[in-house]
Coordinates of C-alpha atoms and ligand atoms in Angstrom, one line a residue:
M1 CA 0.0 0.0 0.0
S2 CA 1.4 3.6 0.5
D3 CA 4.6 2.4 2.2
A4 CA 4.6 -0.5 -0.2
T5 CA 8.3 -1.2 -1.1
S6 CA 11.5 0.4 -2.0
S7 CA 12.9 -2.7 -3.7
D8 CA 13.2 -3.1 -7.4
T9 CA 10.1 -5.2 -8.0
P10 CA 7.0 -3.2 -7.2
A11 CA 4.7 -5.0 -4.7
K12 CA 1.6 -6.4 -6.2
R13 CA -1.4 -4.0 -5.7
Q14 CA -3.7 -5.3 -3.0
L15 CA -7.4 -4.6 -2.4
C16 CA -7.7 -1.9 0.3
R17 CA -9.5 1.5 0.7
E18 CA -6.9 3.3 -1.3
T19 CA -7.0 1.0 -4.3
L20 CA -10.9 0.6 -4.4
R21 CA -11.2 3.3 -7.1
E22 CA -8.8 1.4 -9.4
L23 CA -11.0 -1.6 -9.7
P24 CA -12.6 -2.4 -13.1
D25 CA -16.1 -0.9 -13.6
N26 CA -17.8 -4.3 -13.7
I27 CA -17.0 -4.9 -10.0
R28 CA -19.7 -3.7 -7.6
L29 CA -18.3 -1.5 -4.8
P30 CA -19.7 -0.6 -1.4
R31 CA -21.9 2.5 -2.0
Y32 CA -20.9 4.3 1.2
D33 CA -17.8 5.7 2.7
V34 CA -16.2 2.6 4.2
S35 CA -13.7 4.7 6.3
R36 CA -16.6 6.2 8.3
L37 CA -18.2 3.0 9.5
E38 CA -18.7 2.4 13.2
A39 CA -19.1 -1.0 14.7
G40 CA -22.7 -1.5 16.0
I41 CA -22.7 -5.2 15.5
L42 CA -20.3 -7.7 17.2
H43 CA -19.9 -10.9 15.3
F44 CA -18.5 -14.3 16.6
G45 CA -17.1 -16.4 13.7
C46 CA -15.6 -14.4 10.9
G47 CA -15.8 -17.4 8.4
A48 CA -16.8 -17.7 4.8
F49 CA -20.5 -18.1 5.5
H50 CA -20.7 -14.9 7.6
R51 CA -18.8 -12.9 5.0
A52 CA -20.9 -14.3 2.1
H53 CA -24.3 -13.8 3.9
Q54 CA -24.7 -11.4 6.8
A55 CA -21.9 -9.0 5.8
L56 CA -23.5 -8.7 2.3
V57 CA -27.0 -8.1 3.7
T58 CA -25.5 -5.6 6.1
Q59 CA -23.8 -3.8 3.2
R60 CA -27.2 -3.4 1.5
A61 CA -28.7 -2.2 4.7
I62 CA -26.0 0.4 5.2
E63 CA -26.5 1.6 1.6
A64 CA -30.3 1.8 2.1
E65 CA -30.0 4.0 5.1
G66 CA -27.4 6.4 3.8
R67 CA -25.4 8.2 6.6
K68 CA -27.5 6.8 9.3
G69 CA -26.5 3.3 8.2
L70 CA -22.9 3.9 9.0
R71 CA -23.4 3.0 12.6
W72 CA -24.1 -0.6 11.5
G73 CA -20.6 -1.7 10.7
I74 CA -19.5 -5.1 12.0
A75 CA -16.7 -5.9 14.3
S76 CA -16.1 -9.5 13.1
A77 CA -14.0 -11.9 15.2
S78 CA -12.2 -15.1 14.6
L79 CA -12.3 -17.1 17.8
V80 CA -9.2 -19.3 17.3
R81 CA -7.2 -19.0 14.2
T82 CA -5.4 -15.9 12.9
N83 CA -5.6 -16.6 9.1
T84 CA -8.7 -14.5 8.4
P85 CA -7.7 -11.5 10.5
D86 CA -4.1 -11.7 9.1
A87 CA -5.5 -11.7 5.5
L88 CA -8.2 -9.1 6.0
R89 CA -6.4 -6.5 8.2
P90 CA -4.0 -5.3 5.4
Q91 CA -7.2 -4.9 3.3
Q92 CA -8.9 -2.8 6.1
G93 CA -11.6 -5.5 6.2
L94 CA -12.4 -5.3 2.5
Y95 CA -12.8 -8.5 0.4
T96 CA -14.4 -9.8 -2.7
L97 CA -17.6 -11.9 -2.9
L98 CA -17.8 -14.1 -6.0
E99 CA -21.4 -15.2 -6.7
R100 CA -21.0 -18.2 -9.0
S101 CA -23.5 -19.9 -11.3
A102 CA -23.4 -21.6 -14.7
K103 CA -24.1 -18.2 -16.2
G104 CA -20.9 -16.7 -14.8
N105 CA -19.8 -14.6 -11.8
H106 CA -21.2 -11.6 -10.1
V107 CA -18.3 -9.8 -8.4
E108 CA -18.7 -7.4 -5.5
V109 CA -16.4 -5.9 -2.9
V110 CA -17.9 -6.0 0.6
G111 CA -17.0 -3.3 3.0
S112 CA -19.3 -3.8 6.0
L113 CA -16.5 -5.2 8.3
A114 CA -15.6 -2.1 10.3
E115 CA -13.1 -4.1 12.3
V116 CA -11.5 -7.5 12.0
V117 CA -10.7 -9.0 15.4
H118 CA -8.7 -12.0 16.6
A119 CA -10.5 -12.7 19.8
P120 CA -7.6 -14.4 21.8
S121 CA -5.1 -11.6 21.2
D122 CA -7.7 -8.7 21.1
E123 CA -6.8 -6.0 23.5
K124 CA -10.4 -5.2 24.4
G125 CA -11.6 -8.8 24.6
M126 CA -14.9 -10.1 23.4
A127 CA -16.8 -9.6 26.7
A128 CA -15.8 -5.9 26.9
R129 CA -16.8 -5.4 23.2
L130 CA -20.2 -7.0 23.9
A131 CA -20.7 -4.7 26.9
D132 CA -19.8 -1.6 24.9
P133 CA -23.1 0.4 24.7
N134 CA -22.5 1.0 20.9
T135 CA -22.8 -2.8 20.4
R136 CA -26.6 -3.1 19.8
I137 CA -26.5 -6.5 18.1
V138 CA -24.4 -9.6 18.6
T139 CA -24.4 -12.3 15.9
L140 CA -22.9 -15.8 15.8
T141 CA -21.8 -18.2 13.0
I142 CA -19.6 -20.6 14.9
T143 CA -21.0 -23.9 13.5
D144 CA -22.7 -26.6 15.6
R145 CA -19.3 -27.4 17.1
G146 CA -18.9 -24.0 18.7
Y147 CA -21.9 -24.4 21.1
F148 CA -20.8 -27.4 23.1
L149 CA -24.3 -28.8 23.2
D150 CA -25.3 -32.3 24.0
P151 CA -26.6 -33.3 20.5
S152 CA -29.6 -35.2 21.8
T153 CA -30.8 -32.8 24.5
H154 CA -29.6 -29.5 22.8
R155 CA -28.5 -28.3 26.3
L156 CA -25.0 -27.1 27.1
N157 CA -22.6 -29.9 27.8
V158 CA -21.3 -28.6 31.1
E159 CA -18.9 -31.5 31.3
D160 CA -17.0 -30.4 28.2
D161 CA -13.4 -29.3 29.1
A162 CA -13.7 -26.1 27.1
I163 CA -16.8 -25.1 29.1
K164 CA -15.3 -26.1 32.4
E165 CA -12.1 -24.1 31.6
D166 CA -14.2 -21.0 31.0
I167 CA -16.1 -20.9 34.2
G168 CA -15.2 -17.8 36.2
K169 CA -12.6 -16.7 33.7
E170 CA -12.2 -13.0 32.9
R171 CA -11.5 -13.7 29.3
P172 CA -13.3 -16.9 28.3
A173 CA -12.3 -18.6 25.1
T174 CA -15.7 -20.0 24.1
A175 CA -18.4 -17.9 22.5
I176 CA -20.9 -18.9 25.2
G177 CA -18.5 -18.0 28.0
S178 CA -17.7 -14.6 26.4
I179 CA -21.4 -13.8 26.0
V180 CA -22.1 -14.6 29.6
R181 CA -19.1 -12.5 30.8
G182 CA -20.1 -9.6 28.5
L183 CA -23.7 -9.7 29.8
E184 CA -22.3 -9.7 33.3
L185 CA -20.4 -6.5 32.5
T186 CA -23.5 -5.0 30.8
R187 CA -25.6 -5.7 33.9
K188 CA -23.0 -4.2 36.2
A189 CA -22.8 -1.1 34.1
G190 CA -26.6 -0.8 34.0
H191 CA -26.8 -0.7 30.2
T192 CA -29.4 -2.1 27.9
P193 CA -28.0 -5.5 26.7
P194 CA -27.6 -6.1 23.0
V195 CA -29.9 -8.4 21.1
I196 CA -28.1 -11.8 20.5
L197 CA -28.8 -13.4 17.1
C198 CA -27.7 -17.0 16.5
C199 CA -27.1 -17.5 12.8
D200 CA -26.2 -21.2 12.8
N201 CA -28.1 -24.2 11.6
L202 CA -29.5 -25.4 15.0
T203 CA -33.0 -26.2 15.9
S204 CA -34.7 -23.1 17.3
N205 CA -31.3 -21.6 17.2
G206 CA -32.1 -18.5 19.3
A207 CA -33.9 -20.5 22.0
T208 CA -31.1 -23.1 22.0
L209 CA -28.4 -20.5 22.4
R210 CA -30.4 -18.7 25.1
Q211 CA -30.6 -22.0 27.0
A212 CA -26.9 -22.7 26.6
V213 CA -26.1 -19.1 27.9
L214 CA -28.5 -19.6 30.8
D215 CA -26.9 -23.0 31.6
F216 CA -23.4 -21.4 31.6
A217 CA -24.5 -18.4 33.7
A218 CA -26.2 -20.7 36.2
L219 CA -22.8 -22.4 36.8
E220 CA -21.6 -19.1 38.0
S221 CA -24.5 -17.2 39.6
D222 CA -28.2 -17.8 39.7
G223 CA -28.7 -14.0 39.9
L224 CA -27.0 -13.5 36.6
S225 CA -28.8 -16.3 34.9
Q226 CA -32.2 -14.8 36.1
W227 CA -31.2 -11.4 34.9
I228 CA -30.3 -12.7 31.4
E229 CA -33.6 -14.6 31.4
G230 CA -35.6 -11.5 32.0
N231 CA -33.6 -8.9 30.0
V232 CA -31.9 -10.4 26.9
Q233 CA -33.5 -11.2 23.6
F234 CA -32.3 -14.2 21.6
P235 CA -34.5 -14.2 18.4
N236 CA -34.6 -17.3 16.2
T237 CA -33.3 -17.0 12.7
M238 CA -33.1 -19.1 9.6
V239 CA -30.0 -18.5 7.5
D240 CA -29.4 -19.8 4.0
R241 CA -26.7 -19.5 1.4
I242 CA -24.3 -22.2 0.1
A243 CA -20.8 -20.9 0.6
P244 CA -18.1 -23.5 -0.2
S245 CA -14.5 -23.2 1.0
V246 CA -12.3 -21.0 -1.1
S247 CA -9.6 -22.7 -3.2
E248 CA -6.3 -21.4 -4.6
H249 CA -8.0 -21.3 -8.0
D250 CA -10.7 -19.0 -6.6
I251 CA -8.1 -16.6 -5.3
E252 CA -6.3 -16.6 -8.6
E253 CA -9.5 -16.0 -10.5
T254 CA -10.4 -13.1 -8.1
D255 CA -7.0 -11.5 -8.6
R256 CA -7.5 -11.8 -12.3
L257 CA -10.9 -10.2 -12.2
L258 CA -9.8 -7.4 -9.8
G259 CA -6.4 -6.8 -11.5
M260 CA -5.0 -6.8 -8.0
H261 CA -4.6 -9.2 -5.1
D262 CA -7.3 -10.1 -2.6
A263 CA -6.0 -12.5 0.1
A264 CA -9.4 -13.4 1.4
P265 CA -12.2 -13.6 -1.2
V266 CA -15.3 -15.7 -0.5
V267 CA -17.5 -17.7 -2.9
A268 CA -21.2 -18.3 -2.8
E269 CA -24.2 -19.3 -4.9
P270 CA -26.5 -16.5 -6.1
F271 CA -29.4 -17.6 -3.7
L272 CA -29.6 -15.9 -0.3
D273 CA -32.3 -16.1 2.4
W274 CA -32.4 -14.8 6.0
V275 CA -35.5 -15.0 8.1
I276 CA -35.3 -13.3 11.5
E277 CA -37.8 -13.4 14.4
D278 CA -38.9 -9.9 15.1
F279 CA -37.3 -8.3 18.1
D280 CA -37.4 -5.0 20.1
G281 CA -34.7 -2.5 19.5
P282 CA -32.7 -0.9 16.7
R283 CA -31.5 -3.0 13.8
P284 CA -29.9 -2.4 10.4
A285 CA -32.3 -2.2 7.5
W286 CA -31.6 -5.8 6.8
D287 CA -35.0 -6.1 5.2
K288 CA -33.7 -3.9 2.3
G289 CA -31.0 -6.5 1.7
G290 CA -33.1 -9.6 1.4
A291 CA -33.8 -10.5 5.0
K292 CA -37.4 -11.0 6.3
F293 CA -38.6 -10.2 9.8
V294 CA -41.4 -12.6 10.8
S295 CA -43.2 -13.5 14.0
D296 CA -42.5 -17.3 13.7
V297 CA -39.3 -18.6 12.1
E298 CA -40.0 -22.3 12.9
P299 CA -41.6 -23.4 9.6
Y300 CA -38.8 -21.8 7.6
E301 CA -36.2 -23.3 9.9
I302 CA -37.6 -26.8 9.8
A303 CA -38.0 -26.8 6.0
K304 CA -34.4 -25.6 5.6
L305 CA -32.8 -27.9 8.1
R306 CA -34.5 -31.0 6.8
L307 CA -34.7 -30.3 3.1
L308 CA -31.4 -28.5 2.5
N309 CA -29.1 -29.5 5.4
G310 CA -30.5 -33.1 5.8
T311 CA -30.2 -33.7 2.0
H312 CA -26.7 -32.3 2.1
M313 CA -25.9 -35.0 4.6
L314 CA -27.3 -37.8 2.4
L315 CA -25.4 -36.4 -0.6
A316 CA -22.2 -36.0 1.3
Y317 CA -22.1 -39.5 2.7
V318 CA -23.4 -41.4 -0.3
G319 CA -21.4 -39.1 -2.6
S320 CA -18.2 -39.8 -0.8
L321 CA -18.8 -43.6 -0.8
A322 CA -19.3 -43.2 -4.6
G323 CA -16.0 -41.4 -4.9
Y324 CA -17.4 -38.0 -5.8
K325 CA -15.6 -34.9 -4.5
T326 CA -18.4 -32.4 -4.5
I327 CA -22.2 -32.1 -4.0
A328 CA -22.7 -31.1 -7.6
E329 CA -20.8 -34.1 -8.9
A330 CA -22.8 -36.4 -6.6
I331 CA -26.2 -35.1 -7.7
A332 CA -25.1 -35.2 -11.4
D333 CA -25.2 -39.0 -11.0
P334 CA -28.7 -40.0 -12.1
L335 CA -29.0 -42.9 -9.5
I336 CA -28.0 -40.6 -6.6
K337 CA -30.3 -37.9 -7.9
R338 CA -33.2 -40.4 -7.8
L339 CA -32.3 -41.4 -4.3
T340 CA -32.1 -37.7 -3.3
E341 CA -35.5 -36.9 -4.8
R342 CA -37.1 -39.8 -3.1
F343 CA -35.6 -38.8 0.2
M344 CA -36.7 -35.2 -0.2
R345 CA -40.2 -35.8 -1.6
S346 CA -41.3 -38.9 0.3
E347 CA -39.4 -38.8 3.6
Q348 CA -38.2 -35.3 4.6
G349 CA -40.9 -33.3 2.7
P350 CA -43.9 -34.7 4.5
T351 CA -42.4 -33.8 7.9
V352 CA -42.1 -30.1 7.0
P353 CA -44.9 -27.9 8.5
V354 CA -45.6 -25.9 5.2
A355 CA -48.2 -26.5 2.5
H356 CA -47.3 -29.4 0.1
S357 CA -47.1 -27.1 -2.9
Q358 CA -44.7 -24.9 -1.1
S359 CA -42.4 -27.7 0.0
E360 CA -42.4 -29.2 -3.6
H361 CA -41.5 -25.8 -4.9
Y362 CA -38.6 -25.5 -2.4
I363 CA -37.4 -29.0 -3.3
D364 CA -37.4 -28.1 -7.1
E365 CA -35.4 -25.0 -6.3
L366 CA -33.0 -26.9 -4.0
L367 CA -32.3 -29.6 -6.6
K368 CA -31.2 -26.8 -9.0
R369 CA -29.0 -25.2 -6.2
F370 CA -27.3 -28.5 -5.4
E371 CA -26.7 -29.0 -9.2
N372 CA -25.0 -25.6 -9.6
P373 CA -21.8 -26.8 -11.4
A374 CA -19.9 -23.6 -10.5
I375 CA -20.1 -24.3 -6.7
H376 CA -17.5 -26.8 -5.6
H377 CA -18.9 -27.7 -2.3
E378 CA -16.8 -30.6 -1.0
V379 CA -18.5 -33.7 0.4
G380 CA -16.0 -34.0 3.2
R381 CA -16.7 -30.5 4.4
V382 CA -20.5 -30.8 4.2
G383 CA -20.3 -34.2 6.0
R384 CA -18.1 -33.1 8.8
N385 CA -19.3 -33.1 12.4
G386 CA -22.1 -35.5 11.4
S387 CA -22.6 -36.8 15.0
L388 CA -23.7 -33.3 16.0
K389 CA -26.0 -32.8 13.0
L390 CA -27.7 -36.1 12.6
A391 CA -30.3 -35.5 15.3
T392 CA -31.8 -32.3 13.9
R393 CA -31.5 -33.1 10.2
L394 CA -32.2 -36.8 9.9
L395 CA -33.3 -38.3 13.2
E396 CA -36.1 -35.9 14.2
P397 CA -37.9 -36.2 10.8
M398 CA -37.3 -40.0 10.9
R399 CA -39.0 -40.1 14.4
Y400 CA -41.9 -38.1 13.0
N401 CA -42.3 -40.4 10.0
L402 CA -42.1 -43.6 12.1
A403 CA -44.8 -42.3 14.4
E404 CA -46.9 -41.6 11.3
R405 CA -46.1 -45.1 10.1
R406 CA -44.3 -43.8 7.0
D407 CA -41.2 -45.8 5.9
T408 CA -37.8 -44.1 5.8
P409 CA -35.5 -46.3 3.7
C410 CA -33.5 -43.4 2.3
T411 CA -32.9 -41.9 5.7
I412 CA -31.8 -45.2 7.1
F413 CA -29.5 -45.5 4.0
A414 CA -28.0 -42.1 4.7
I415 CA -27.3 -43.1 8.4
A416 CA -25.7 -46.4 7.2
A417 CA -23.6 -44.4 4.7
W418 CA -22.4 -42.1 7.5
I419 CA -21.5 -45.1 9.7
R420 CA -19.8 -46.9 6.7
G421 CA -17.4 -43.9 6.3
F422 CA -15.9 -44.6 9.7
S423 CA -15.1 -48.2 8.8
M424 CA -13.4 -47.4 5.5
L425 CA -9.7 -48.0 5.4
D426 CA -7.2 -46.2 3.2
T427 CA -4.6 -48.1 1.2
S428 CA -2.3 -48.5 4.3
G429 CA -5.2 -50.1 6.2
T430 CA -5.8 -47.0 8.4
A431 CA -9.3 -45.6 9.0
I432 CA -9.8 -42.7 6.7
H433 CA -9.8 -39.3 8.5
I434 CA -13.3 -37.9 9.3
D435 CA -13.7 -34.5 11.0
D436 CA -16.0 -35.1 13.9
P437 CA -15.6 -34.3 17.6
N438 CA -16.9 -37.8 18.5
K439 CA -14.8 -39.6 16.0
D440 CA -12.7 -41.7 18.5
E441 CA -15.8 -43.1 20.1
I442 CA -17.3 -43.8 16.6
Y443 CA -14.2 -45.6 15.4
R444 CA -14.3 -47.6 18.6
L445 CA -17.9 -48.6 18.1
C446 CA -17.0 -49.7 14.5
R447 CA -14.0 -51.8 15.7
A448 CA -16.1 -53.4 18.4
T449 CA -18.8 -54.5 16.0
R450 CA -16.7 -55.6 13.0
E451 CA -18.4 -58.2 10.8
N452 CA -21.7 -58.1 12.7
P453 CA -24.2 -55.7 11.0
L454 CA -27.0 -56.4 13.5
L455 CA -24.7 -55.7 16.5
R456 CA -23.4 -52.6 14.8
A457 CA -26.9 -51.3 14.2
E458 CA -28.0 -52.0 17.8
T459 CA -24.8 -50.5 19.2
F460 CA -25.1 -47.2 17.2
L461 CA -28.8 -46.9 18.0
E462 CA -27.9 -47.3 21.7
Y463 CA -25.3 -44.4 21.4
D464 CA -27.7 -42.0 23.2
E465 CA -25.5 -38.9 22.9
V466 CA -26.0 -39.0 19.1
F467 CA -29.2 -41.1 18.6
G468 CA -31.2 -40.0 21.6
E469 CA -33.5 -42.3 23.4
G470 CA -35.2 -44.9 21.2
F471 CA -37.3 -44.7 18.2
P472 CA -40.9 -45.6 17.6
R473 CA -40.9 -49.1 16.1
Q474 CA -37.3 -49.5 17.3
E475 CA -37.1 -53.2 16.1
K476 CA -38.0 -52.2 12.6
V477 CA -35.4 -49.4 12.6
T478 CA -32.7 -51.8 13.9
G479 CA -33.5 -54.4 11.3
E480 CA -33.5 -51.9 8.4
L481 CA -30.3 -50.2 9.6
A482 CA -28.6 -53.6 10.0
Q483 CA -29.7 -54.5 6.4
A484 CA -28.3 -51.2 5.0
I485 CA -25.0 -51.6 6.9
N486 CA -24.7 -55.2 5.7
N487 CA -25.5 -54.2 2.1
L488 CA -22.9 -51.4 2.1
H489 CA -20.2 -53.8 3.2
R490 CA -21.0 -56.6 0.9
Y491 CA -22.4 -55.2 -2.4
D492 CA -21.6 -52.6 -4.9
L493 CA -22.9 -49.2 -3.9
R494 CA -24.9 -48.8 -7.1
E495 CA -26.6 -52.1 -6.5
V496 CA -27.4 -51.0 -2.9
I497 CA -28.9 -47.7 -4.1
A498 CA -31.0 -49.5 -6.7
A499 CA -32.2 -52.0 -4.1
T500 CA -33.1 -49.1 -1.7
L501 CA -35.1 -47.4 -4.5
E502 CA -36.9 -50.6 -5.5
E503 CA -37.3 -51.7 -1.9
T504 CA -35.8 -55.1 -2.6
I505 CA -33.7 -57.1 -0.1
L506 CA -30.1 -57.9 -1.0
G507 CA -28.6 -60.9 0.8
R508 CA -29.8 -62.1 4.2
R509 CA -32.7 -60.4 6.0
Y510 CA -32.2 -58.7 9.3
P511 CA -33.1 -59.5 12.0
Q512 CA -32.8 -63.1 10.9
Q513 CA -36.1 -65.0 10.9
Ligands
LIG1 C1 -24.2 -27.5 5.0 C2 -24.5 -26.0 5.3 O1 -22.1 -28.0 5.9 C3 -23.3 -28.1 6.1 O2 -23.7 -28.6 7.1 O3 -25.4 -28.2 5.0 O4 -23.3 -25.3 5.6 C4 -25.3 -25.4 4.1 O5 -24.5 -25.3 3.0 C5 -25.8 -24.1 4.5 O6 -26.6 -24.2 5.7 C6 -26.7 -23.5 3.4 O7 -27.5 -22.5 3.8

């Protein structure tokens, strides 16, 4: 930048405030003075999803309000790693968003990050930032893993070491601990607390976060927990935009499009949706940027979690067994597409509390979104942390279907495919790496039940932390899961998918007659 270099080779120009005006005309720029933004929002989790979704909607909101909008800049924090702050700081928080579709790219520079924070080394600290009266809204995208919830009860896992470590700490490391500490400071100072918006794919995400915060606060002081209960709003939200991880190729392409370097671009599909439960208090004009404020988020949330995220799990596990690298590659396989459609229309669809025509329309739209060939959404990434995601996305709808006496062969198949991944060996005979906080226990269950599909099905279904307590018609579920596990071990994947679709039995029947 200004002090760039005195060496012979001039430094490559880099995206920052000073170089904004040099960008080609076809790049959409922030339509406000980015140097005058103030942080009114504190964000936990400065990842690709946040930057492709909330930061863009906030950019639109700031633009819609003119000068008044400048108070809604975001102080966006990475909670552990320094890569994103390191990449974004030299760019004063500016970065490129590439919206990709088969038709081409829409390229936009986003400027709504007023500050980029690395929480552990931040001088102020997250709690003090939360308690700052200028912080009117706190948002979170920390993935399921960041909440330390028991997956079957959705309550804070108070036995987790990260949570135990944070109790009573002045500068907690977890988001939940920092929120509680920040609210404690707010209460002491007598300020109005900020509204806290969870933007992760959890069931009733606001209510779930609220309960986790109350659970943490109660470990420290009942008074604080009661004060939070009576004074802090945690609206529910539904967030939706597919944002794959960024590759070297994406960075090179962005540099080519900009004619200068951007160390931290993000990629997303054109689709964007954000539904927020209405709350009291000031907020950016997010509704001008594509968000909706509604009185009840639940129908949107259930439809999204089951039809989008649940189907993503099926595609990720079946796709990876088939050797595909991305969701788009997996669904381009006609057999997998048939399985996916059956799963969406006959199993997940009927469990969603919206009109049939609406859910069919959503399914049609989703199939096109999954097929977007310009989005390289890796199956390994989509499938990670499955043990935390199964309950909401597959098991709850399956329970509902079983109670309604509706069969769920595709759901059972997806669960069997997830389990199968943990017993796959690489060429050196080692279990393949799967990113999951419970992976050691899952590998252990696989080793303990080797060669015995029925025992494996029973053992997994008894793994309460993941599967919860029993299913309606448990014996039927056990038999079908054993069958699917057996088939995936013994037969060619395509044969197994075809048998699932045709509802035929391959090999021996479980439980044995
Ligand atoms: C995906 C989501 O990785 C996953 O769990 O299902 O990240 C999904 O892409 C987003 O929720 C789309 O809105």
